[in-house]
mmCIF file of C-alpha atoms in Angstrom:
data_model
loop_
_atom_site.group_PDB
_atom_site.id
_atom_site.type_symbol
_atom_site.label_atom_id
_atom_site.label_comp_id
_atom_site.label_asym_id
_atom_site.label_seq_id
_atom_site.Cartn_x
_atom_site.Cartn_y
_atom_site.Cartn_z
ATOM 1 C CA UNK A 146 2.668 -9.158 -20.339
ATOM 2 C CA UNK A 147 5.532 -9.209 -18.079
ATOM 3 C CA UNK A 148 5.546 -7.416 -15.012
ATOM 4 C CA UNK A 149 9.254 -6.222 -12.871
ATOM 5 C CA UNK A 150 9.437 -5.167 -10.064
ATOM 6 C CA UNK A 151 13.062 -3.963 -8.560
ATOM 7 C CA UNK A 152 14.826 -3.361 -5.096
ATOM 8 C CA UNK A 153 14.683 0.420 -4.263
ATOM 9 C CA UNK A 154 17.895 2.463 -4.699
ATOM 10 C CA UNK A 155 16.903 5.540 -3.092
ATOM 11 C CA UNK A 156 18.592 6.451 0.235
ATOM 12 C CA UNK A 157 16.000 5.618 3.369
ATOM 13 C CA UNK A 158 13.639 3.824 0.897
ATOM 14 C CA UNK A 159 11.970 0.647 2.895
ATOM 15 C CA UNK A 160 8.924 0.252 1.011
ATOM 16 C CA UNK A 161 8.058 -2.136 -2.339
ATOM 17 C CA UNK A 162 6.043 -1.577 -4.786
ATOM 18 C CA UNK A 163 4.576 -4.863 -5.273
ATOM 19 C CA UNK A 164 3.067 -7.561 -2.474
ATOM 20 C CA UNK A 165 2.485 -10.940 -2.291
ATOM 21 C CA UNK A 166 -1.421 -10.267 -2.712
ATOM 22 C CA UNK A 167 -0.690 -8.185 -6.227
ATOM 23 C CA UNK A 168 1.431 -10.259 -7.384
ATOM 24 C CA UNK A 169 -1.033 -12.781 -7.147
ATOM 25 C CA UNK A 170 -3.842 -10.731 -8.633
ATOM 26 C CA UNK A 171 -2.076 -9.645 -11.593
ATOM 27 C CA UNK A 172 -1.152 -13.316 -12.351
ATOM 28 C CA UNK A 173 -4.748 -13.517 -12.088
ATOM 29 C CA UNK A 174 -5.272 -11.245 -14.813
ATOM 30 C CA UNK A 175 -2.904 -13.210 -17.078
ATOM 31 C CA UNK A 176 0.459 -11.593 -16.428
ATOM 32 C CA UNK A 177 4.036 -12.770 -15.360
ATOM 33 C CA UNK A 178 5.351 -11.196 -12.397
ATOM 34 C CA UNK A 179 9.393 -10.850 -11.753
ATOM 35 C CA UNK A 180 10.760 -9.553 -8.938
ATOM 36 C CA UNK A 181 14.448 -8.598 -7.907
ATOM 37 C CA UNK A 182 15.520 -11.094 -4.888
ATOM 38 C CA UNK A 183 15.714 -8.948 -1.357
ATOM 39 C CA UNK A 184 13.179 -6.615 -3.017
ATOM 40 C CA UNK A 185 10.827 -6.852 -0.263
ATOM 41 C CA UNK A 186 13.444 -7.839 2.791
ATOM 42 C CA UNK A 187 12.897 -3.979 4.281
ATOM 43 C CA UNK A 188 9.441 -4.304 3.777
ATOM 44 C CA UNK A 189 9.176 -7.370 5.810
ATOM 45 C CA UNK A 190 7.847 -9.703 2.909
ATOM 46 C CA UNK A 191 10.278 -12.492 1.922
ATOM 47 C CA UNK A 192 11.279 -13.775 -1.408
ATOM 48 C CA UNK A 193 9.528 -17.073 -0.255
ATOM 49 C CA UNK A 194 6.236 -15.651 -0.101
ATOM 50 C CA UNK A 195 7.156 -13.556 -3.473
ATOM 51 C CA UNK A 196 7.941 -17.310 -4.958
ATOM 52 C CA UNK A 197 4.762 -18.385 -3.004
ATOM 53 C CA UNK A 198 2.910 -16.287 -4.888
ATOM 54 C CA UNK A 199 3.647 -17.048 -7.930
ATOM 55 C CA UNK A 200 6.647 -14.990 -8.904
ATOM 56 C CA UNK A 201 9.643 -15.414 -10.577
ATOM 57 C CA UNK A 202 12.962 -14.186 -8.476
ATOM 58 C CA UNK A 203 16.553 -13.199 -9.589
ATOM 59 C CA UNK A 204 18.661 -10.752 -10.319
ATOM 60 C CA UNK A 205 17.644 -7.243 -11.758
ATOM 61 C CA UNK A 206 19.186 -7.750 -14.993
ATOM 62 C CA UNK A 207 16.948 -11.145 -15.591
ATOM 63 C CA UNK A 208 13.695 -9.674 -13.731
ATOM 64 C CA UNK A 209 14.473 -6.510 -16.833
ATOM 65 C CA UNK A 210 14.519 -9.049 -19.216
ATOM 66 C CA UNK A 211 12.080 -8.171 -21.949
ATOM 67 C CA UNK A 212 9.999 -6.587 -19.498
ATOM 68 C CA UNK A 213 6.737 -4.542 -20.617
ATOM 69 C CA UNK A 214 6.088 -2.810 -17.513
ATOM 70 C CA UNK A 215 8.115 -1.776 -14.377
ATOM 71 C CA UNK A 216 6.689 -1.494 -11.171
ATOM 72 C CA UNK A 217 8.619 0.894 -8.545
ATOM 73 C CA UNK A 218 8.167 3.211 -5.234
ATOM 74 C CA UNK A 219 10.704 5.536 -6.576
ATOM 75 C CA UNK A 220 11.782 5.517 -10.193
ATOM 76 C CA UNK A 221 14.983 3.961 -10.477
ATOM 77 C CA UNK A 222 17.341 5.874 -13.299
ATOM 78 C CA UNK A 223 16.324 5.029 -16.991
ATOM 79 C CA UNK A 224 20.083 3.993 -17.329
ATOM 80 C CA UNK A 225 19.943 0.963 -14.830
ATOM 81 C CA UNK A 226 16.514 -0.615 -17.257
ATOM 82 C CA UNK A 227 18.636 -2.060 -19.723
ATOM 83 C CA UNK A 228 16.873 -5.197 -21.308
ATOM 84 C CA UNK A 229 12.896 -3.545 -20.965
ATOM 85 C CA UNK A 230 10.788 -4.132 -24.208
ATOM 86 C CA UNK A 231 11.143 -0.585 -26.190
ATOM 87 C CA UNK A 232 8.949 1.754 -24.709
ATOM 88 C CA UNK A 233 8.134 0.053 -21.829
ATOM 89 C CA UNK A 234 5.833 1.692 -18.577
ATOM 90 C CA UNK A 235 7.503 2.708 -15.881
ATOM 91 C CA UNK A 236 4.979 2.940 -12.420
ATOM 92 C CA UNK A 237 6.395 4.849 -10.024
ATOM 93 C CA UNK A 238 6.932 8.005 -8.220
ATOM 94 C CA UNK A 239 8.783 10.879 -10.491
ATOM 95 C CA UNK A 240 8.668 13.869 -8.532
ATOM 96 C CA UNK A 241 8.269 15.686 -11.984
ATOM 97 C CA UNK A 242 8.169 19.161 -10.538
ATOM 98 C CA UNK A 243 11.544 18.725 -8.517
ATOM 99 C CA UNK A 244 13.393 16.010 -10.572
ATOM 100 C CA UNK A 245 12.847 17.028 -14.320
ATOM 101 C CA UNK A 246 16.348 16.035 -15.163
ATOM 102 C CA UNK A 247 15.240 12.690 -14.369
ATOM 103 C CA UNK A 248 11.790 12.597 -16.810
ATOM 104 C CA UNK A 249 14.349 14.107 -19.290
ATOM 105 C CA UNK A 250 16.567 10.928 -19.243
ATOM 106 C CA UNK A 251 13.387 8.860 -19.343
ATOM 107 C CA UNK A 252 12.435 10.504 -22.252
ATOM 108 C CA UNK A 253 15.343 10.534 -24.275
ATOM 109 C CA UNK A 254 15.337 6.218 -23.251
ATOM 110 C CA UNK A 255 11.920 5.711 -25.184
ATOM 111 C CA UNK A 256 10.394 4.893 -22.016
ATOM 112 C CA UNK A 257 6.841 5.922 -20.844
ATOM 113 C CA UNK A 258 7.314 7.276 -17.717
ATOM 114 C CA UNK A 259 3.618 7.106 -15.607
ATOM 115 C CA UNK A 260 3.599 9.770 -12.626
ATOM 116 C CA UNK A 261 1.992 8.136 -9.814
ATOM 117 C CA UNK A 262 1.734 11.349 -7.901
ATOM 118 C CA UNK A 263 0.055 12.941 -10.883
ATOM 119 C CA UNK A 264 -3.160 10.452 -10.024
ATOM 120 C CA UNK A 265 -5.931 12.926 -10.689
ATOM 121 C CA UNK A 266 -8.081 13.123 -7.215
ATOM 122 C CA UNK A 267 -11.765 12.097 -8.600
ATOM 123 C CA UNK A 268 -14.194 9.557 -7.509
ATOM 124 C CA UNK A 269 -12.890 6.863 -9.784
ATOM 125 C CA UNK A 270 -9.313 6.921 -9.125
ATOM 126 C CA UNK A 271 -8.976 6.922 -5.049
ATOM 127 C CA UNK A 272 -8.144 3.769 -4.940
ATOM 128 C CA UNK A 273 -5.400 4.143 -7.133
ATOM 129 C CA UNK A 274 -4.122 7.569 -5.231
ATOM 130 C CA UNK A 275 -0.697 6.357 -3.599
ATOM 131 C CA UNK A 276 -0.676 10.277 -2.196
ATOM 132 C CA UNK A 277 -3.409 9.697 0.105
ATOM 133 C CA UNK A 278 -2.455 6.439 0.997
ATOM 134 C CA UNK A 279 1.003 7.530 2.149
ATOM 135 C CA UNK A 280 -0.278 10.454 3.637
ATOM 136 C CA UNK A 281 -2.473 8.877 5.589
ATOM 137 C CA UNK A 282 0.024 6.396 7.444
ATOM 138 C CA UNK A 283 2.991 9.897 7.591
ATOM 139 C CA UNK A 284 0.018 11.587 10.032
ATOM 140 C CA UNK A 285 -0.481 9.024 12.057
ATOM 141 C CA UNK A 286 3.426 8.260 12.116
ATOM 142 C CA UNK A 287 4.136 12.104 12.812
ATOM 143 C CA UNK A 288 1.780 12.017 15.894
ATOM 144 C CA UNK A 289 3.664 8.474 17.416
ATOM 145 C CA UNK A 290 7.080 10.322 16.721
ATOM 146 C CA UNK A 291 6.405 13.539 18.086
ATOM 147 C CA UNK A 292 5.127 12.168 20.909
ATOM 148 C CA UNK A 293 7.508 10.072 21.858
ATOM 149 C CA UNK A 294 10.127 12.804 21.448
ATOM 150 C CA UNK A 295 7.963 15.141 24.002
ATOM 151 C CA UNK A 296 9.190 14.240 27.212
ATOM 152 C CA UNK A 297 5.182 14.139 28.815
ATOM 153 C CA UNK A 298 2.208 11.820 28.437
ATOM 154 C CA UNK A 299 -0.375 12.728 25.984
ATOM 155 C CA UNK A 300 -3.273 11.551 27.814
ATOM 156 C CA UNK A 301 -5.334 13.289 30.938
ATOM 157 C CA UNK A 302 -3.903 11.164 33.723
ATOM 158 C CA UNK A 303 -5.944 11.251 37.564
ATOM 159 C CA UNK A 304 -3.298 9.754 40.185
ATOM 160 C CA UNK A 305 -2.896 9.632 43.608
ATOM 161 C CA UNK A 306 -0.205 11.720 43.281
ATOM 162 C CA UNK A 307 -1.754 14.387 41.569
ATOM 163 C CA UNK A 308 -2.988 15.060 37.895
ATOM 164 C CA UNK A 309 -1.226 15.035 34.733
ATOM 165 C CA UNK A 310 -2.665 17.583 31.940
ATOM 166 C CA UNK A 311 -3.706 16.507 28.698
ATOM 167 C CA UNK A 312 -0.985 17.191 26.266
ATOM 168 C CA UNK A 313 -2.031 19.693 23.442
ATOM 169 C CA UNK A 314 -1.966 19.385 19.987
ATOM 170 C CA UNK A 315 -2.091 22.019 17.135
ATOM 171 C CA UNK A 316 -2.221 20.324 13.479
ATOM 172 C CA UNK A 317 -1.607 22.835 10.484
ATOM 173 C CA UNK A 318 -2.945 22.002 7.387
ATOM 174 C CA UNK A 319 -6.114 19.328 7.272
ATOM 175 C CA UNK A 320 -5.310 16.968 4.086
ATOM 176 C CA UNK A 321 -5.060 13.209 4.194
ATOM 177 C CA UNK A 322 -1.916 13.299 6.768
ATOM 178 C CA UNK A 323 -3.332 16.200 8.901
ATOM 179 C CA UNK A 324 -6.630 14.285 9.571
ATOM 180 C CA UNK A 325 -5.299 11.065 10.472
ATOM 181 C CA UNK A 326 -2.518 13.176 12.769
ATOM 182 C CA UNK A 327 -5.999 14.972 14.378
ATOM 183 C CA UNK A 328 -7.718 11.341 14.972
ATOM 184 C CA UNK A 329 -4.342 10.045 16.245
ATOM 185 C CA UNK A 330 -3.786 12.621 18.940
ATOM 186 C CA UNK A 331 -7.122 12.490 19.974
ATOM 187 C CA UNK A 332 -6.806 8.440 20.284
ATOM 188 C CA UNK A 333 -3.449 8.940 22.340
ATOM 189 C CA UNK A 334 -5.841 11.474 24.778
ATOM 190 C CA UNK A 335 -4.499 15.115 24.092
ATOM 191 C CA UNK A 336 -6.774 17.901 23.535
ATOM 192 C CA UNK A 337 -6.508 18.755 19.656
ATOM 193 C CA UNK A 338 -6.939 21.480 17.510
ATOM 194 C CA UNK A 339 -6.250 22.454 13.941
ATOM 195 C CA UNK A 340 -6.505 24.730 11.032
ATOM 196 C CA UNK A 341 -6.949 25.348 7.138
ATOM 197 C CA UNK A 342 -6.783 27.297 4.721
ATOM 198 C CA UNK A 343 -10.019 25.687 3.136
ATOM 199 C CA UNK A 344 -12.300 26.640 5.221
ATOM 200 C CA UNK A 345 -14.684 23.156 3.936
ATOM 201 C CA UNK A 346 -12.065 21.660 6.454
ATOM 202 C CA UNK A 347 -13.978 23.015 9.400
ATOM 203 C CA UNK A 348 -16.649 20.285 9.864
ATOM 204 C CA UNK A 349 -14.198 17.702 9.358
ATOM 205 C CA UNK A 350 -11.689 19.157 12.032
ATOM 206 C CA UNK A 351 -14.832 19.117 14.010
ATOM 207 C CA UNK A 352 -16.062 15.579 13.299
ATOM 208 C CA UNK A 353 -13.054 14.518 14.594
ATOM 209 C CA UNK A 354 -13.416 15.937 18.203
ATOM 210 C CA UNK A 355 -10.928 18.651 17.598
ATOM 211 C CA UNK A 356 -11.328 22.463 17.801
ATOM 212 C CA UNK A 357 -10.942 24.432 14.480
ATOM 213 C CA UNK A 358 -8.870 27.811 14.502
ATOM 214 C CA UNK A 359 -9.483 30.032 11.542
ATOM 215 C CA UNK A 360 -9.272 33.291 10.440
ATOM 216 C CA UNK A 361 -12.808 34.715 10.759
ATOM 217 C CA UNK A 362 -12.867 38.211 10.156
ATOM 218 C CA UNK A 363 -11.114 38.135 6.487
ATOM 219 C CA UNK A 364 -13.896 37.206 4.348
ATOM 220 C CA UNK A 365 -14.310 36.055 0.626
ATOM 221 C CA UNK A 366 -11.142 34.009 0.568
ATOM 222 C CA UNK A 367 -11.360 30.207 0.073
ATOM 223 C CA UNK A 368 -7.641 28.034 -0.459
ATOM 224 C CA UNK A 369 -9.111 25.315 -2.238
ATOM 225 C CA UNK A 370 -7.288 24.648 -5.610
ATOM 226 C CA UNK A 371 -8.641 21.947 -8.303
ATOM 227 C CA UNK A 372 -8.218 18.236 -6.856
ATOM 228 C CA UNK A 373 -9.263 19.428 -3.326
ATOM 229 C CA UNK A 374 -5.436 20.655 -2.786
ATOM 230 C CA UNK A 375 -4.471 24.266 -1.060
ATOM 231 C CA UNK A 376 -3.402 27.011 -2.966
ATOM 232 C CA UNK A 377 -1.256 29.890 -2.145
ATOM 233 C CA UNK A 378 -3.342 32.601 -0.087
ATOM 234 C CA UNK A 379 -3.483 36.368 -0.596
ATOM 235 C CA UNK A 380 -1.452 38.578 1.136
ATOM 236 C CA UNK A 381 -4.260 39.654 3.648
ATOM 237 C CA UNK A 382 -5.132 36.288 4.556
ATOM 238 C CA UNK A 383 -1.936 35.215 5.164
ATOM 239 C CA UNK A 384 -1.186 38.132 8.001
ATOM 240 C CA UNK A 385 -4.163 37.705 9.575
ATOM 241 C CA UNK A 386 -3.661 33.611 9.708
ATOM 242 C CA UNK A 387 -0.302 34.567 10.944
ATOM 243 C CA UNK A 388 -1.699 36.681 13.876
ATOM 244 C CA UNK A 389 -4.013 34.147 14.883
ATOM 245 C CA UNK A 390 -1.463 31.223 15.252
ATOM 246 C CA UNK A 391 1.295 33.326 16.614
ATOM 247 C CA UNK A 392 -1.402 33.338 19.396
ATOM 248 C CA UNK A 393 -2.486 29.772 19.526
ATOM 249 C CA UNK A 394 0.585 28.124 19.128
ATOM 250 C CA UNK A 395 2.401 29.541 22.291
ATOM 251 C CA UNK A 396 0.216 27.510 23.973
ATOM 252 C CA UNK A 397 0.475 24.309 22.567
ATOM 253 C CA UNK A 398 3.083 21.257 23.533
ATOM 254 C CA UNK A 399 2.949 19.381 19.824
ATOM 255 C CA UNK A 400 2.242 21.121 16.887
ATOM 256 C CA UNK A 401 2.364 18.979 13.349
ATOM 257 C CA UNK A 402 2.782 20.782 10.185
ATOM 258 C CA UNK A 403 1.416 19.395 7.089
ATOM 259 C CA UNK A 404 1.211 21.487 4.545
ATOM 260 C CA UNK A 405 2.038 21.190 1.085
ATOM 261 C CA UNK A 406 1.290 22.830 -2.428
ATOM 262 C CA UNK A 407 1.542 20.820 -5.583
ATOM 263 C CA UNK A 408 4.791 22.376 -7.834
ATOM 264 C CA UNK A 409 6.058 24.493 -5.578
ATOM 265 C CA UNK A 410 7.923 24.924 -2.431
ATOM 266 C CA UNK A 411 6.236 23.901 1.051
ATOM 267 C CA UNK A 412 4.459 27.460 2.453
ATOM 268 C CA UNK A 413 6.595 28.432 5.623
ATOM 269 C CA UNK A 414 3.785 28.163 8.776
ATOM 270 C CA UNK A 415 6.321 28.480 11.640
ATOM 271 C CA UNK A 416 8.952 31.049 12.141
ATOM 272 C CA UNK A 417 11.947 31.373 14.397
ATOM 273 C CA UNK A 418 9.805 34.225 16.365
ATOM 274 C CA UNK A 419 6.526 31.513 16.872
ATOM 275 C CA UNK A 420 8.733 29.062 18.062
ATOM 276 C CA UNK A 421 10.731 30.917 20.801
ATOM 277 C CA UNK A 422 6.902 31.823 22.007
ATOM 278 C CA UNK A 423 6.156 27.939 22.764
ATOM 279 C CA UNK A 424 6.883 26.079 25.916
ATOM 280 C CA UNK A 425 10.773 24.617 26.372
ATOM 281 C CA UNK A 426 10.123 20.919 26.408
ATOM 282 C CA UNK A 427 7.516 21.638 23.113
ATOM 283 C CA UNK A 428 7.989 19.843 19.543
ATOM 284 C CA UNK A 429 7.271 20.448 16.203
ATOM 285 C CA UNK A 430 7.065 17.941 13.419
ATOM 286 C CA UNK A 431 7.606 19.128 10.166
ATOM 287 C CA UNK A 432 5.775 16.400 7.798
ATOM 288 C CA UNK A 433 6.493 18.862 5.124
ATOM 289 C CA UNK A 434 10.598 18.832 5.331
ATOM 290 C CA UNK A 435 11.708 17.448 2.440
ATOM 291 C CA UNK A 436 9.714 19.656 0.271
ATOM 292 C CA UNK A 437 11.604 22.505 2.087
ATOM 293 C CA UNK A 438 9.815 23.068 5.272
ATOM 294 C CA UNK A 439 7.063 24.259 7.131
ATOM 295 C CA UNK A 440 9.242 25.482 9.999
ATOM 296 C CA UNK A 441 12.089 27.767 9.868
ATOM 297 C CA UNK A 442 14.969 25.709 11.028
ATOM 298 C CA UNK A 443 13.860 22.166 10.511
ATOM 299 C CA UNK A 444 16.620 20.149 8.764
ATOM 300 C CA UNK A 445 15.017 16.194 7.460
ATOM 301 C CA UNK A 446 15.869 13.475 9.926
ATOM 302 C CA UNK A 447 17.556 15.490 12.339
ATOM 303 C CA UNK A 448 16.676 16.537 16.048
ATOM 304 C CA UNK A 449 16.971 20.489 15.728
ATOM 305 C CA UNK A 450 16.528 22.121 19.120
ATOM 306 C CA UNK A 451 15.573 26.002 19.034
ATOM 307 C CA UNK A 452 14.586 28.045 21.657
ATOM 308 C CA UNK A 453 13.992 25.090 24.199
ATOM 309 C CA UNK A 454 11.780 23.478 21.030
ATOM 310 C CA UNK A 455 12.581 20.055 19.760
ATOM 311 C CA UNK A 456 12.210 20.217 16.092
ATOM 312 C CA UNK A 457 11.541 17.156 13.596
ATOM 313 C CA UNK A 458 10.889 15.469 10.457
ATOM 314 C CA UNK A 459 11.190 12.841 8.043
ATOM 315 C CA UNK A 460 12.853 12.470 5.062
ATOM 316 C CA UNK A 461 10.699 9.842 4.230
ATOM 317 C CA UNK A 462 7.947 9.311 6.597
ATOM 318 C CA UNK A 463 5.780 6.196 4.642
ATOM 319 C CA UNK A 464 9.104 4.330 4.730
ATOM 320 C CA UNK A 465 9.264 4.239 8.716
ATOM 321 C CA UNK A 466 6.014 2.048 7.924
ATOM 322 C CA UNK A 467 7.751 0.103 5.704
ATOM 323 C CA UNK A 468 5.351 -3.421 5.873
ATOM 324 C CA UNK A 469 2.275 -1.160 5.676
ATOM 325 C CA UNK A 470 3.181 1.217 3.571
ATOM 326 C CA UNK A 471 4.263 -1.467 0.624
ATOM 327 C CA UNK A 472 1.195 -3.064 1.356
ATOM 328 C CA UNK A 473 -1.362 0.040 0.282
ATOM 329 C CA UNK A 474 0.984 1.127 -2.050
ATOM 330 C CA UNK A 475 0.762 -1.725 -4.162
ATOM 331 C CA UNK A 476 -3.184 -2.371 -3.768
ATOM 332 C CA UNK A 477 -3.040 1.231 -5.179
ATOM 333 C CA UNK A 478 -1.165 0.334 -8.304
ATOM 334 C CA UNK A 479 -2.804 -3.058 -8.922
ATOM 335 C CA UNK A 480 -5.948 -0.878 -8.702
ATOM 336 C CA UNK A 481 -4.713 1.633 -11.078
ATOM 337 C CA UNK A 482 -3.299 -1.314 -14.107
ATOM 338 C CA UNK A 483 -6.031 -3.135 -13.521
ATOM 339 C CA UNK A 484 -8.746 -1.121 -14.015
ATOM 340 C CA UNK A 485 -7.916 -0.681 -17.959
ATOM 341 C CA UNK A 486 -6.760 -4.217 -18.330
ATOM 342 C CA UNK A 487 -8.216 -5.100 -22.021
ATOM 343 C CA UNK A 488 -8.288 -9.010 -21.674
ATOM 344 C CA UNK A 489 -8.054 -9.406 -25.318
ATOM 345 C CA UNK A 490 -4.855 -7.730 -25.489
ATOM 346 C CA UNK A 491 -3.557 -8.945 -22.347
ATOM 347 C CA UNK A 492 -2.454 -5.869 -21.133
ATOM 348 C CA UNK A 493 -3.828 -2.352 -19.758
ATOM 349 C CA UNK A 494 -4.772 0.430 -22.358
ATOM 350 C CA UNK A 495 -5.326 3.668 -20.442
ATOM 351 C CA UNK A 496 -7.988 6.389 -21.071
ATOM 352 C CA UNK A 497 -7.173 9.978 -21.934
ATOM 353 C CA UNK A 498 -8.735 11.301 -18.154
ATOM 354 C CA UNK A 499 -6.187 9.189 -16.703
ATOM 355 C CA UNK A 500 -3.681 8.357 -18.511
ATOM 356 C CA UNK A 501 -2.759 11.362 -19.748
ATOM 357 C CA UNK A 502 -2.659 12.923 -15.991
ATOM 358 C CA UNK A 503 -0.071 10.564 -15.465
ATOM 359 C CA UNK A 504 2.102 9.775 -18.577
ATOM 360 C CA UNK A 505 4.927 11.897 -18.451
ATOM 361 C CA UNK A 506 6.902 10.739 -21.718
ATOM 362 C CA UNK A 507 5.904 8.674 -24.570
ATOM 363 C CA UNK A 508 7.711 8.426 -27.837
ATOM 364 C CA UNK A 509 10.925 10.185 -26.755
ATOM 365 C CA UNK A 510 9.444 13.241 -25.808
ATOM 366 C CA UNK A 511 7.673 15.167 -22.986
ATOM 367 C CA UNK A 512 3.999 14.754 -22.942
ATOM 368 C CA UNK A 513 2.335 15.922 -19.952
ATOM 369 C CA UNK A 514 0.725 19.573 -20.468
ATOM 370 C CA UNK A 515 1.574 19.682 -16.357
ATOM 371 C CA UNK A 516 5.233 19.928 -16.827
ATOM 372 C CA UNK A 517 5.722 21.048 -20.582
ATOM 373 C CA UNK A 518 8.748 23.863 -21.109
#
């Protein structure tokens, strides 16, 4: 079983997909490991401590060679895997809602293209969810970036020259990223608050010494989809959530926007109208840019200043953790391989629960009920 692992392509893209400590562990299990040379240089991991470890180094077109699965952050085009063993994995992340050109081409290559975004959220496979993992390390990178952008402290500050308010903080949407922003802010001293459409979010929110805002007097409506992620709310819900924060956020100095809905476009939180309401010298971070936006305006990896309102967001927020980032990333997909690894045949056989969540393509066509014409 030979293992490849190749330098990311993608514009902005720091991050690895394999560490020394995986490539270790799946040596462990009885596998070969090759990896491109300067794979991991943006990641801060060297190809000594890849060689260290165990691997073999060189070129793409040698660490291809006969390969029977390909490890990656971002899948690299099905044109530039010449030399893989015929219908060979590919581990990485697809984007199949917003890229289906691209699980087209791997189909039509005979490759088996495994979604790692399409990890199904139960008990058994958190430790192979690279979405939470990421998440987790874009909230608390959102918080550090926003508030070094605002030009005022976060923290309560009691001087002899007077006091210095606590900044505040307004997260929208409580997933993985907006609960580590919540527990970031509050670690960095502001005064936090946050909201939901789930409305299980509450106690969490409050767990974590913030102060939920929700829409109370619009009953019966819960924005909990399968997997634990939002839905889309009904039209009622949705003005009367708007009312609310057009009320709240005027007051606020950072508000982070997190929000996201599997297959479709991000929900737009923030307009142009809620944003000339906040204080000049306010900014909003827009964790949700690249899928479109949160916030009317925001433009990814650019400063966009509106009304007096510093506006932000990343591209690619994991990769501004690079070292981290790789690090969890790969732990997830060692976690994932091996937990079907079938030491008789040497290799990992996935179940249907799994496997088919994430198989995109096998056999030269389309599998996956998710993203079937």
């Amino acid at each position: 079983m030979r293992i490849a692992v190749l330098k990311e392509n993608a514009a902005g893209e720091r991050r690895v997909a394999a560490s020394p400590e995986t490539v270790k562990k799946f040596i462990g299990l009885g596998a070969s490991v090759a990896i491109e040379s300067g794979a991991g240089e943006t990641a801060s991991v060297s190809d000594a401590a890849y060689a260290d470890a165990g691997a073999e180094l060189g070129p793409a077109a040698k660490v291809l060679k006969d390969a029977d699965i390909v490890l990656g952050v971002q899948a690299p085009d099905p044109a530039s895997l010449q030399g893989v063993k015929p219908g060979a994995w590919v581990a990485a992340l697809f984007d199949p809602f917003g890229n289906r050109a691209l699980v087209e081409a791997y189909a039509r290559a005979g490759l088996e293209a495994l979604s790692l975004e399409f990890m199904p959220r139960i008990t058994r496979a958190q430790s192979m969810d690279v979405l939470s993992s990421q998440s987790n390390l874009s909230g608390y990178k959102a918080v550090l970036s926003a508030a070094d952008t605002y030009g005022r402290a976060f923290p309560l500050m009691m001087t002899a020259a007077g006091t210095v308010s606590a900044a505040k903080v307004f997260v929208m949407g409580v997933g993985v990223a907006g609960l580590q922003a919540i527990a970031t802010a509050r670690r960095l001293g502001a005064q936090v608050s946050a909201t939901d459409v789930r409305s299980a979010t509450k106690e969490q929110i409050q767990s974590l010494g913030a102060k939920p805002i929700f829409v109370e007097n619009v009953a019966g409506i819960e924005g909990e989809g399968s997997g634990g992620y939002a839905t889309e709310m009904s039209e009622e819900y949705q003005k009367a959530q708007a009312e609310l924060v057009s009320g709240h956020i005027a007051k606020q100095d950072i508000v982070i926007t997190t929000a996201l809905i599997p297959g479709r476009a991000a929900p737009r939180l923030i307009s142009d109208a809620q944003i000339a309401s906040m204080k000049p010298g306010s900014v909003i971070f827009d964790l949700a840019v690249a899928q479109g936006g949160n916030v009317e305006g925001s433009v990814a990896d650019q400063l966009v200043e509106r009304h007096g309102v510093t506006i932000m967001g990343y591209s690619n927020t994991p990769s501004h953790l690079a070292a981290d980032a790789s690090a969890l990333f790969s732990r997830n997909v060692f976690n994932f391989l091996s937990a079907f690894w079938d030491k008789e045949q040497g290799k990992p056989v996935l179940d249907e629960e799994i496997g088919d969540a994430v198989r995109l393509t096998q056999g030269g066509a389309i599998v996956n009920e998710r993203i079937k014409a």
